[in-house]
XYZ file of C-alpha atoms in Angstrom:
278
model
C -125.172 -127.542 -44.167
C -124.086 -128.731 -40.733
C -120.727 -126.998 -41.058
C -122.359 -123.735 -42.093
C -124.802 -123.951 -39.193
C -121.977 -124.599 -36.734
C -120.008 -121.661 -38.100
C -123.065 -119.424 -37.826
C -123.725 -120.473 -34.224
C -120.099 -119.975 -33.238
C -119.921 -116.569 -34.926
C -123.176 -115.427 -33.328
C -122.033 -116.637 -29.914
C -118.704 -114.850 -30.218
C -120.463 -111.665 -31.361
C -122.927 -111.880 -28.464
C -120.179 -112.447 -25.907
C -118.190 -109.553 -27.368
C -121.149 -107.163 -27.173
C -121.930 -108.169 -23.585
C -118.262 -107.667 -22.633
C -118.238 -104.197 -24.183
C -121.446 -103.283 -22.349
C -119.990 -104.454 -19.049
C -116.866 -102.375 -19.665
C -118.756 -99.192 -20.550
C -122.014 -99.207 -18.590
C -120.755 -100.387 -15.191
C -117.546 -98.357 -15.176
C -116.751 -95.740 -12.536
C -114.159 -92.979 -12.514
C -111.959 -93.014 -9.410
C -109.812 -90.035 -8.447
C -106.359 -91.139 -7.409
C -105.398 -89.774 -3.988
C -102.262 -87.590 -3.783
C -100.588 -90.178 -1.547
C -100.842 -92.685 -4.391
C -99.841 -90.409 -7.242
C -97.135 -88.696 -5.163
C -98.195 -85.370 -6.676
C -97.450 -83.047 -3.804
C -96.616 -79.391 -4.301
C -93.940 -77.710 -2.224
C -93.206 -74.093 -1.429
C -90.306 -72.357 0.323
C -90.621 -69.182 2.377
C -87.487 -67.324 3.491
C -88.095 -65.233 6.590
C -85.199 -62.771 6.408
C -85.668 -60.612 9.479
C -83.360 -58.041 10.942
C -82.423 -60.357 13.818
C -82.818 -63.833 12.294
C -83.099 -65.776 9.034
C -85.259 -68.889 8.768
C -86.288 -71.141 5.889
C -89.683 -72.856 5.979
C -90.781 -75.637 3.618
C -94.508 -76.233 3.162
C -96.382 -78.855 1.182
C -99.938 -79.436 -0.001
C -101.747 -81.864 -2.360
C -101.295 -80.712 -5.939
C -104.978 -81.251 -6.747
C -105.986 -78.928 -3.860
C -109.324 -78.940 -2.039
C -112.004 -76.552 -3.287
C -109.271 -74.683 -5.142
C -107.217 -74.074 -1.994
C -104.106 -75.903 -0.924
C -104.302 -77.794 2.379
C -100.923 -76.592 3.595
C -98.813 -78.383 6.189
C -95.305 -77.557 7.306
C -92.815 -80.043 5.906
C -89.653 -78.824 7.646
C -87.825 -75.707 8.751
C -84.233 -74.560 9.055
C -82.806 -71.663 11.048
C -79.710 -70.017 9.633
C -76.780 -69.719 12.010
C -75.704 -66.162 12.604
C -77.487 -62.839 12.703
C -80.231 -61.332 10.625
C -80.087 -59.997 7.109
C -78.910 -56.600 8.330
C -75.769 -58.140 9.853
C -74.457 -58.913 6.352
C -74.520 -55.306 5.185
C -71.425 -54.528 3.140
C -70.395 -58.191 2.951
C -70.881 -59.260 -0.640
C -72.135 -62.835 -0.908
C -72.116 -63.429 2.851
C -75.904 -63.681 3.099
C -75.980 -66.231 0.297
C -73.261 -68.358 1.872
C -75.144 -68.410 5.167
C -78.101 -70.038 3.402
C -76.117 -72.911 1.887
C -76.770 -75.352 4.742
C -80.508 -74.669 4.732
C -80.718 -74.838 0.938
C -78.965 -78.219 0.935
C -81.455 -79.408 3.534
C -84.305 -78.151 1.345
C -82.926 -80.102 -1.631
C -82.905 -83.248 0.486
C -86.389 -82.701 1.911
C -88.059 -81.924 -1.424
C -88.187 -84.770 -3.990
C -85.907 -84.129 -6.990
C -88.787 -84.300 -9.485
C -90.470 -81.372 -7.691
C -87.454 -79.049 -7.606
C -88.285 -77.318 -10.888
C -91.843 -76.448 -9.822
C -91.182 -75.408 -6.209
C -91.660 -71.644 -5.743
C -89.444 -69.661 -3.379
C -90.782 -66.579 -1.596
C -88.724 -64.039 0.306
C -90.025 -61.882 3.112
C -87.792 -59.278 4.718
C -88.088 -56.216 6.894
C -85.705 -54.274 4.685
C -87.218 -52.310 1.843
C -84.406 -52.886 -0.618
C -81.663 -55.447 -0.939
C -79.021 -55.966 -3.593
C -78.411 -59.532 -4.714
C -75.807 -60.825 -7.123
C -77.418 -63.346 -9.438
C -76.043 -64.764 -12.680
C -72.970 -62.534 -12.490
C -74.771 -59.204 -12.284
C -76.277 -56.984 -9.631
C -80.038 -57.229 -9.072
C -82.141 -54.999 -6.852
C -84.849 -56.778 -4.913
C -87.664 -54.820 -3.303
C -89.550 -56.571 -0.552
C -92.841 -55.920 1.180
C -92.903 -55.645 4.948
C -96.110 -56.864 6.551
C -95.489 -55.123 9.855
C -93.815 -52.105 8.232
C -90.934 -52.366 10.709
C -89.141 -55.224 12.378
C -88.388 -55.484 16.060
C -84.953 -53.902 15.767
C -86.315 -50.974 13.782
C -89.106 -50.493 16.322
C -86.648 -50.488 19.216
C -84.502 -47.918 17.420
C -87.513 -45.686 16.894
C -88.495 -45.959 20.549
C -84.929 -45.250 21.614
C -84.852 -42.155 19.426
C -88.155 -41.040 20.936
C -86.859 -41.599 24.457
C -83.697 -39.623 23.712
C -85.847 -36.801 22.424
C -88.022 -36.944 25.526
C -85.018 -36.834 27.849
C -84.013 -33.535 26.293
C -87.413 -32.118 27.146
C -87.484 -33.563 30.670
C -83.931 -34.263 31.918
C -85.161 -35.142 35.412
C -87.031 -38.235 34.122
C -83.958 -39.852 32.589
C -83.571 -42.426 35.355
C -87.156 -43.640 34.777
C -87.155 -43.682 30.982
C -84.361 -46.260 30.776
C -86.551 -48.773 32.621
C -89.398 -48.675 30.086
C -90.012 -52.052 28.446
C -89.772 -51.395 24.728
C -90.560 -54.984 23.854
C -93.891 -54.772 25.697
C -94.789 -51.690 23.677
C -93.872 -53.510 20.472
C -96.067 -56.504 21.368
C -98.954 -54.224 22.291
C -98.776 -52.380 18.982
C -98.510 -55.708 17.162
C -101.623 -57.054 18.900
C -103.767 -53.938 18.571
C -102.760 -52.718 15.118
C -101.237 -55.762 13.451
C -103.819 -58.378 14.482
C -106.697 -55.963 15.253
C -107.297 -57.193 18.810
C -109.146 -54.804 21.091
C -109.394 -54.406 24.855
C -112.185 -56.982 25.143
C -110.225 -59.827 23.564
C -106.683 -58.856 24.460
C -106.729 -60.451 27.958
C -107.927 -63.708 26.400
C -105.308 -63.842 23.675
C -101.670 -64.781 23.842
C -98.873 -65.168 21.337
C -98.285 -68.729 20.191
C -95.126 -69.506 18.246
C -95.703 -73.229 17.688
C -98.666 -75.543 17.161
C -97.494 -79.105 17.559
C -94.303 -79.388 15.504
C -95.180 -76.571 13.092
C -94.109 -72.966 13.505
C -96.966 -70.479 13.552
C -96.006 -67.147 12.049
C -96.475 -64.859 9.084
C -94.694 -67.362 6.811
C -97.487 -69.915 7.304
C -100.182 -67.339 6.592
C -98.314 -66.131 3.543
C -97.936 -69.579 1.973
C -101.623 -70.257 2.689
C -102.635 -67.226 0.650
C -100.099 -67.841 -2.110
C -100.896 -71.546 -2.552
C -104.387 -70.680 -3.801
C -102.833 -68.608 -6.616
C -100.651 -71.446 -7.908
C -102.137 -73.532 -10.755
C -103.808 -76.768 -9.775
C -102.372 -79.952 -11.235
C -104.773 -82.439 -12.867
C -105.713 -85.449 -10.783
C -105.144 -88.949 -12.117
C -108.374 -90.723 -13.091
C -108.734 -94.499 -12.936
C -111.467 -96.611 -14.488
C -113.056 -99.054 -12.072
C -115.669 -101.802 -12.325
C -118.163 -102.805 -9.690
C -117.612 -106.347 -8.321
C -120.671 -107.835 -10.071
C -119.633 -106.513 -13.490
C -116.055 -107.660 -12.950
C -117.174 -111.204 -12.032
C -119.577 -111.359 -14.980
C -116.909 -110.136 -17.381
C -114.418 -112.660 -16.016
C -116.891 -115.526 -16.498
C -117.785 -114.408 -20.025
C -114.151 -114.123 -21.077
C -113.357 -117.506 -19.553
C -116.242 -119.149 -21.415
C -115.279 -117.302 -24.595
C -111.650 -118.417 -24.486
C -112.654 -121.980 -23.603
C -115.174 -122.175 -26.450
C -112.678 -120.697 -28.898
C -110.019 -123.209 -27.860
C -112.441 -126.119 -28.164
C -113.655 -124.929 -31.564
C -110.112 -124.600 -32.905
C -109.213 -128.020 -31.508
C -112.330 -129.503 -33.159
C -111.397 -127.999 -36.532
C -107.869 -129.396 -36.284
C -109.142 -132.882 -35.401
C -111.642 -132.863 -38.292
C -108.974 -131.759 -40.741
C -106.621 -134.529 -39.595
C -109.372 -137.150 -39.955
C -110.257 -135.821 -43.392
C -106.633 -136.021 -44.464
C -106.381 -139.587 -43.152
C -109.521 -140.593 -45.101
C -108.193 -139.083 -48.305
C -104.857 -140.837 -47.964
């Protein structure tokens, strides 16, 4: 009878401790979102600014889980291609691609290898159509120009207009050559491109850099595109409050100690019983 009572008490105690442990693990648990810095889930994007006078490669990054569905974009690095713009490689097959090799190698170093396969690449150019040779065959690439014309195209249009005007008024030729075409381009960019008017124009100025990041259309473009990319799931961790963790630790310690003592007691009783029989 004593042995049965002891077994019942031990079984009930173990069952009670087990139920309390399960309750502590389920009731007092909290879900904790892992920060991107811990999970290293950072999305990257590449924007190629292929202008008529320059070529630049910008690398941007943002947390993969986003914030309110929008990527918090920061500039990771940038690389300016040596040489002229995209128009300077006209008629030179493969020359534009070779000029990008140094910047592409830098991009491979700057972006972690496990993010290479999911890093999008966007191309912006002032030309309406370019022919690229990919995978051994010719491919036509049509691009969208945000300003409709680049600086070089604008200067050519103004030059053509000035030549036409000199034919109408030959006496004004010596004055027309002194007109500042770049100032006209900036004015059109401010008024029509950025919708500034006469009230705000004196208070505004063109800023090319903010800190160490370049401020241009590439940054605005990646900001708009990052919201269209799918959001990666955030890692969830299960956490206990300190009181539940301490209580669970004490219960498990008592449980293991009682189990060890009970097993030791059974072994001692069996040895004594064997000695009495012999």
